[in-house]
PDB file of C-alpha atoms in Angstrom:
ATOM      1  CA  MET H   1     -13.692   9.831  -1.421  1.00 66.00           C
ATOM      2  CA  LEU H   2     -11.721  12.882  -1.011  1.00 75.00           C
ATOM      3  CA  ILE H   3      -7.752  11.934  -0.169  1.00 84.00           C
ATOM      4  CA  PRO H   4      -5.481  14.436   0.450  1.00 81.00           C
ATOM      5  CA  HIS H   5      -2.090  14.040  -1.448  1.00 80.00           C
ATOM      6  CA  ASP H   6      -0.062  12.756   1.572  1.00 82.00           C
ATOM      7  CA  THR H   7      -2.563  10.229   2.385  1.00 89.00           C
ATOM      8  CA  ARG H   8      -2.909   9.104  -1.404  1.00 91.00           C
ATOM      9  CA  ILE H   9       1.242   8.834  -1.298  1.00 91.00           C
ATOM     10  CA  ALA H  10       1.267   6.804   2.024  1.00 93.00           C
ATOM     11  CA  LEU H  11      -1.055   4.216   0.722  1.00 96.00           C
ATOM     12  CA  ASP H  12       0.370   3.988  -2.713  1.00 95.00           C
ATOM     13  CA  THR H  13       3.770   3.185  -0.668  1.00 96.00           C
ATOM     14  CA  VAL H  14       1.935   0.744   1.903  1.00 97.00           C
ATOM     15  CA  VAL H  15       0.139  -1.125  -1.054  1.00 96.00           C
ATOM     16  CA  ASP H  16       3.837  -1.353  -2.921  1.00 96.00           C
ATOM     17  CA  LEU H  17       5.206  -2.592   0.547  1.00 97.00           C
ATOM     18  CA  VAL H  18       2.563  -5.259   1.039  1.00 97.00           C
ATOM     19  CA  ASN H  19       3.238  -6.321  -2.667  1.00 94.00           C
ATOM     20  CA  SER H  20       6.915  -6.522  -2.075  1.00 96.00           C
ATOM     21  CA  ALA H  21       6.323  -9.592  -0.029  1.00 95.00           C
ATOM     22  CA  PRO H  22       7.284 -12.896  -1.517  1.00 93.00           C
ATOM     23  CA  GLU H  23       4.475 -14.915  -2.506  1.00 83.00           C
ATOM     24  CA  GLY H  24       3.243 -16.871  -5.248  1.00 69.00           C
ATOM     25  CA  GLY H  25       6.203 -17.665  -6.552  1.00 73.00           C
ATOM     26  CA  ARG H  26       7.835 -13.955  -6.342  1.00 82.00           C
ATOM     27  CA  GLY H  27      10.648 -13.448  -4.664  1.00 91.00           C
ATOM     28  CA  ASP H  28      11.272 -10.840  -2.041  1.00 95.00           C
ATOM     29  CA  GLY H  29      11.156  -7.446  -3.269  1.00 95.00           C
ATOM     30  CA  LEU H  30      12.932  -6.371  -0.204  1.00 96.00           C
ATOM     31  CA  GLY H  31      15.197  -9.009   0.221  1.00 96.00           C
ATOM     32  CA  ASP H  32      18.493  -6.863   0.851  1.00 97.00           C
ATOM     33  CA  LEU H  33      19.612  -3.488   1.512  1.00 97.00           C
ATOM     34  CA  THR H  34      19.931  -2.609  -1.817  1.00 97.00           C
ATOM     35  CA  ALA H  35      16.429  -3.107  -2.853  1.00 97.00           C
ATOM     36  CA  LEU H  36      15.231  -1.266   0.863  1.00 97.00           C
ATOM     37  CA  TYR H  37      17.446   1.531  -0.487  1.00 96.00           C
ATOM     38  CA  ALA H  38      15.648   1.618  -4.000  1.00 97.00           C
ATOM     39  CA  PHE H  39      12.409   1.488  -2.150  1.00 97.00           C
ATOM     40  CA  VAL H  40      13.177   4.334   0.063  1.00 96.00           C
ATOM     41  CA  ARG H  41      14.329   6.294  -3.004  1.00 95.00           C
ATOM     42  CA  ASP H  42      11.500   5.318  -5.318  1.00 95.00           C
ATOM     43  CA  HIS H  43       8.751   6.392  -2.949  1.00 95.00           C
ATOM     44  CA  ARG H  44      10.622   9.428  -1.564  1.00 90.00           C
ATOM     45  CA  VAL H  45      10.580   8.403   2.060  1.00 90.00           C
ATOM     46  CA  SER H  46      12.128  11.614   3.566  1.00 83.00           C
ATOM     47  CA  GLY H  47      14.618  11.967   6.383  1.00 80.00           C
ATOM     48  CA  VAL H  48      16.393   8.713   5.581  1.00 84.00           C
ATOM     49  CA  GLU H  49      20.168   8.318   5.097  1.00 83.00           C
ATOM     50  CA  GLU H  50      22.047   5.444   6.231  1.00 91.00           C
ATOM     51  CA  LEU H  51      20.185   2.049   6.435  1.00 96.00           C
ATOM     52  CA  THR H  52      21.014  -1.075   8.276  1.00 96.00           C
ATOM     53  CA  ASP H  53      20.224  -4.902   8.366  1.00 97.00           C
ATOM     54  CA  ARG H  54      18.404  -3.747  11.448  1.00 97.00           C
ATOM     55  CA  ASP H  55      16.420  -1.523   9.222  1.00 97.00           C
ATOM     56  CA  LEU H  56      15.582  -4.085   6.644  1.00 98.00           C
ATOM     57  CA  ARG H  57      14.454  -6.460   9.194  1.00 98.00           C
ATOM     58  CA  ALA H  58      12.159  -3.769  10.861  1.00 97.00           C
ATOM     59  CA  VAL H  59      10.731  -2.759   7.407  1.00 98.00           C
ATOM     60  CA  GLN H  60      10.000  -6.565   6.586  1.00 98.00           C
ATOM     61  CA  ALA H  61       8.181  -6.735  10.110  1.00 97.00           C
ATOM     62  CA  VAL H  62       5.963  -3.772   9.224  1.00 97.00           C
ATOM     63  CA  ARG H  63       5.092  -5.232   5.910  1.00 98.00           C
ATOM     64  CA  GLY H  64       4.190  -8.354   7.837  1.00 97.00           C
ATOM     65  CA  ARG H  65       1.653  -6.311   9.900  1.00 97.00           C
ATOM     66  CA  PHE H  66       0.334  -4.278   6.996  1.00 97.00           C
ATOM     67  CA  THR H  67      -0.262  -7.398   5.153  1.00 96.00           C
ATOM     68  CA  GLU H  68      -2.495  -8.775   8.138  1.00 97.00           C
ATOM     69  CA  VAL H  69      -4.140  -5.221   7.898  1.00 97.00           C
ATOM     70  CA  PHE H  70      -5.446  -6.184   4.319  1.00 96.00           C
ATOM     71  CA  ALA H  71      -6.338  -9.546   5.229  1.00 95.00           C
ATOM     72  CA  ALA H  72      -8.341  -8.520   8.483  1.00 96.00           C
ATOM     73  CA  PRO H  73     -11.606 -10.011   8.502  1.00 95.00           C
ATOM     74  CA  ASP H  74     -13.566  -6.699   9.698  1.00 95.00           C
ATOM     75  CA  ALA H  75     -12.693  -3.016  10.433  1.00 95.00           C
ATOM     76  CA  ARG H  76     -12.084  -3.858  14.136  1.00 96.00           C
ATOM     77  CA  THR H  77      -9.567  -6.338  13.614  1.00 97.00           C
ATOM     78  CA  ALA H  78      -7.846  -3.677  10.855  1.00 97.00           C
ATOM     79  CA  ALA H  79      -8.062  -0.958  13.632  1.00 97.00           C
ATOM     80  CA  GLU H  80      -6.257  -2.881  16.360  1.00 97.00           C
ATOM     81  CA  LEU H  81      -3.540  -3.969  13.898  1.00 97.00           C
ATOM     82  CA  ILE H  82      -3.262  -0.433  12.801  1.00 97.00           C
ATOM     83  CA  ASN H  83      -3.160   1.035  16.384  1.00 95.00           C
ATOM     84  CA  GLN H  84      -0.571  -1.411  17.545  1.00 96.00           C
ATOM     85  CA  LEU H  85       1.744  -0.450  14.369  1.00 95.00           C
ATOM     86  CA  VAL H  86       1.147   3.467  15.081  1.00 94.00           C
ATOM     87  CA  ALA H  87       1.509   3.042  18.834  1.00 93.00           C
ATOM     88  CA  ALA H  88       4.691   1.244  18.444  1.00 93.00           C
ATOM     89  CA  ALA H  89       6.261   3.506  15.680  1.00 92.00           C
ATOM     90  CA  GLY H  90       5.725   6.638  18.542  1.00 87.00           C
ATOM     91  CA  THR H  91       4.092   9.299  16.286  1.00 82.00           C
ATOM     92  CA  THR H  92       4.328  12.660  16.462  1.00 83.00           C
ATOM     93  CA  PRO H  93       2.265  14.162  14.306  1.00 84.00           C
ATOM     94  CA  GLN H  94       4.013  17.432  12.526  1.00 80.00           C
ATOM     95  CA  LEU H  95       2.551  19.796   9.631  1.00 85.00           C
ATOM     96  CA  THR H  96       5.603  20.142   7.037  1.00 80.00           C
ATOM     97  CA  ASP H  97       6.054  21.365   3.232  1.00 82.00           C
ATOM     98  CA  HIS H  98       9.302  19.931   1.671  1.00 73.00           C
ATOM     99  CA  ASP H  99      10.452  18.378  -1.714  1.00 70.00           C
ATOM    100  CA  GLY H 100       7.945  20.321  -3.588  1.00 74.00           C
ATOM    101  CA  TYR H 101       4.844  19.128  -1.627  1.00 72.00           C
ATOM    102  CA  ASP H 102       2.456  21.621  -0.202  1.00 78.00           C
ATOM    103  CA  TRP H 103       1.579  21.561   3.535  1.00 81.00           C
ATOM    104  CA  HIS H 104       1.206  17.903   4.602  1.00 76.00           C
ATOM    105  CA  VAL H 105       1.312  15.961   8.093  1.00 78.00           C
ATOM    106  CA  HIS H 106       4.130  13.681   8.711  1.00 78.00           C
ATOM    107  CA  TYR H 107       3.253  11.322  11.783  1.00 82.00           C
ATOM    108  CA  PHE H 108       6.694   9.808  12.635  1.00 85.00           C
ATOM    109  CA  ALA H 109       8.916  11.284  15.341  1.00 82.00           C
ATOM    110  CA  PRO H 110      12.177  13.373  13.893  1.00 83.00           C
ATOM    111  CA  GLY H 111      14.955  11.037  13.502  1.00 83.00           C
ATOM    112  CA  ALA H 112      12.798   7.823  13.154  1.00 87.00           C
ATOM    113  CA  SER H 113      13.872   4.725  11.685  1.00 92.00           C
ATOM    114  CA  VAL H 114      12.658   3.848   8.475  1.00 95.00           C
ATOM    115  CA  GLY H 115      10.493   1.100   9.709  1.00 96.00           C
ATOM    116  CA  ASP H 116       9.102   3.657  12.320  1.00 94.00           C
ATOM    117  CA  HIS H 117       8.320   6.215   9.676  1.00 92.00           C
ATOM    118  CA  LEU H 118       6.567   3.569   7.371  1.00 96.00           C
ATOM    119  CA  ALA H 119       4.288   2.326  10.823  1.00 96.00           C
ATOM    120  CA  ALA H 120       3.449   5.869  11.288  1.00 93.00           C
ATOM    121  CA  ASP H 121       2.717   7.216   8.237  1.00 93.00           C
ATOM    122  CA  CYS H 122       1.239   4.455   6.302  1.00 95.00           C
ATOM    123  CA  GLY H 123      -0.513   3.266   9.563  1.00 96.00           C
ATOM    124  CA  MET H 124      -2.348   6.741   9.526  1.00 94.00           C
ATOM    125  CA  ALA H 125      -3.282   6.708   5.980  1.00 95.00           C
ATOM    126  CA  LEU H 126      -5.195   3.069   6.629  1.00 97.00           C
ATOM    127  CA  ALA H 127      -6.581   4.567   9.768  1.00 95.00           C
ATOM    128  CA  PHE H 128      -8.021   7.528   7.889  1.00 93.00           C
ATOM    129  CA  ILE H 129      -9.855   4.480   5.243  1.00 95.00           C
ATOM    130  CA  VAL H 130     -10.925   2.532   8.466  1.00 95.00           C
ATOM    131  CA  VAL H 131     -12.229   6.051  10.033  1.00 94.00           C
ATOM    132  CA  ALA H 132     -14.070   6.961   6.714  1.00 93.00           C
ATOM    133  CA  GLY H 133     -15.815   3.359   6.862  1.00 93.00           C
ATOM    134  CA  GLU H 134     -14.119   1.995   3.668  1.00 93.00           C
ATOM    135  CA  ARG H 135     -11.902  -0.791   5.144  1.00 94.00           C
ATOM    136  CA  GLU H 136     -13.555  -2.781   2.078  1.00 93.00           C
ATOM    137  CA  ARG H 137     -11.620  -0.381   0.031  1.00 93.00           C
ATOM    138  CA  LEU H 138      -8.317  -2.559   0.896  1.00 95.00           C
ATOM    139  CA  ARG H 139      -8.365  -5.315  -1.323  1.00 93.00           C
ATOM    140  CA  ARG H 140      -6.718  -8.249  -3.227  1.00 92.00           C
ATOM    141  CA  CYS H 141      -6.287  -8.379  -7.225  1.00 91.00           C
ATOM    142  CA  GLU H 142      -8.983 -11.308  -8.206  1.00 89.00           C
ATOM    143  CA  ALA H 143      -7.143 -12.375 -11.004  1.00 87.00           C
ATOM    144  CA  PRO H 144      -6.517 -16.206 -10.565  1.00 85.00           C
ATOM    145  CA  ASP H 145      -2.411 -15.683 -10.857  1.00 81.00           C
ATOM    146  CA  CYS H 146      -2.196 -12.556  -9.066  1.00 86.00           C
ATOM    147  CA  GLY H 147      -3.354 -11.542  -5.273  1.00 86.00           C
ATOM    148  CA  ARG H 148      -1.393  -8.325  -5.034  1.00 90.00           C
ATOM    149  CA  ALA H 149      -2.690  -5.701  -2.873  1.00 93.00           C
ATOM    150  CA  PHE H 150      -4.502  -2.707  -3.924  1.00 93.00           C
ATOM    151  CA  VAL H 151      -6.806   0.245  -2.576  1.00 94.00           C
ATOM    152  CA  ASP H 152      -9.920   0.609  -4.628  1.00 93.00           C
ATOM    153  CA  LEU H 153     -10.624   4.340  -4.724  1.00 89.00           C
ATOM    154  CA  SER H 154     -12.566   4.150  -7.522  1.00 87.00           C
ATOM    155  CA  ARG H 155     -15.847   6.288  -7.132  1.00 86.00           C
ATOM    156  CA  ASN H 156     -18.290   3.125  -6.997  1.00 85.00           C
ATOM    157  CA  ARG H 157     -15.761   0.817  -5.192  1.00 84.00           C
ATOM    158  CA  SER H 158     -16.045  -1.631  -8.072  1.00 82.00           C
ATOM    159  CA  ARG H 159     -12.306  -2.536  -9.028  1.00 86.00           C
ATOM    160  CA  ARG H 160     -11.437  -6.096  -9.003  1.00 85.00           C
ATOM    161  CA  TYR H 161      -8.149  -6.090 -10.317  1.00 85.00           C
ATOM    162  CA  CYS H 162      -4.607  -4.454  -9.645  1.00 85.00           C
ATOM    163  CA  ASP H 163      -2.975  -2.170 -11.990  1.00 77.00           C
ATOM    164  CA  SER H 164       0.226  -3.239 -11.987  1.00 58.00           C
ATOM    165  CA  ARG H 165       0.130  -6.521 -13.987  1.00 57.00           C
ATOM    166  CA  THR H 166      -2.945  -5.354 -16.241  1.00 71.00           C
ATOM    167  CA  CYS H 167      -4.722  -8.036 -14.805  1.00 79.00           C
ATOM    168  CA  GLY H 168      -8.355  -6.628 -15.702  1.00 60.00           C
ATOM    169  CA  ASN H 169      -7.091  -6.146 -19.440  1.00 62.00           C
ATOM    170  CA  ARG H 170      -5.838  -9.998 -19.605  1.00 57.00           C
ATOM    171  CA  LEU H 171      -9.242 -11.221 -17.977  1.00 55.00           C
ATOM    172  CA  HIS H 172     -11.454  -8.982 -20.406  1.00 56.00           C
ATOM    173  CA  VAL H 173      -9.528  -9.941 -23.500  1.00 58.00           C
ATOM    174  CA  ALA H 174      -9.746 -13.732 -22.362  1.00 56.00           C
ATOM    175  CA  ALA H 175     -13.247 -13.361 -21.857  1.00 56.00           C
ATOM    176  CA  TYR H 176     -13.745 -11.583 -25.166  1.00 55.00           C
ATOM    177  CA  ARG H 177     -11.901 -14.213 -27.075  1.00 64.00           C
ATOM    178  CA  ALA H 178     -13.744 -16.970 -25.181  1.00 61.00           C
ATOM    179  CA  ARG H 179     -17.266 -15.398 -26.199  1.00 69.00           C
ATOM    180  CA  ARG H 180     -15.805 -15.362 -29.880  1.00 71.00           C
ATOM    181  CA  LYS H 181     -14.939 -18.552 -29.860  1.00 70.00           C
ATOM    182  CA  GLU H 182     -18.218 -19.892 -28.370  1.00 72.00           C
ATOM    183  CA  ALA H 183     -20.349 -17.764 -30.940  1.00 72.00           C
ATOM    184  CA  ALA H 184     -18.159 -19.230 -33.813  1.00 77.00           C
ATOM    185  CA  THR H 185     -18.812 -22.792 -32.695  1.00 79.00           C
ATOM    186  CA  GLY H 186     -22.163 -22.656 -31.760  1.00 67.00           C
TER     187      GLY H 186
END
């Protein structure tokens, strides 16, 4: 699946945004303005200067909607959620080349809030996945103690585990050790 760099960056951003939600004993990765500033800096979200508590609440709300997209039972439901997010953000597609990136498209309106920025750009990245008939690539890690979101961009759509906690390696090592133990006692 050929994905342009701007779409890939937006997909990585939406995954990190969804994974910042408090769940399974994890705290809220976007629980305060300091965390939001760090998220904006780490993901190189352009055009964002001053952030307020209102921005924090808006980003947390957008995160909740993106979480729903990952949990959507089918493409139609995912499309409806994405359409709502993108429409509410007031998208205004523009070609741009900044910060060392080649030409790419921003979907947020000039001067948009960080919440609208994320809703527009990340929403459109998810829209491209749905349009390509690849919604099943929006997944949750199958490790029993994880459940983090990821986008499976493997060639054969076979990824079962996220990258963030080396879940696949842990489970493969555990399975190997169990097989070795069984072979030694059998």
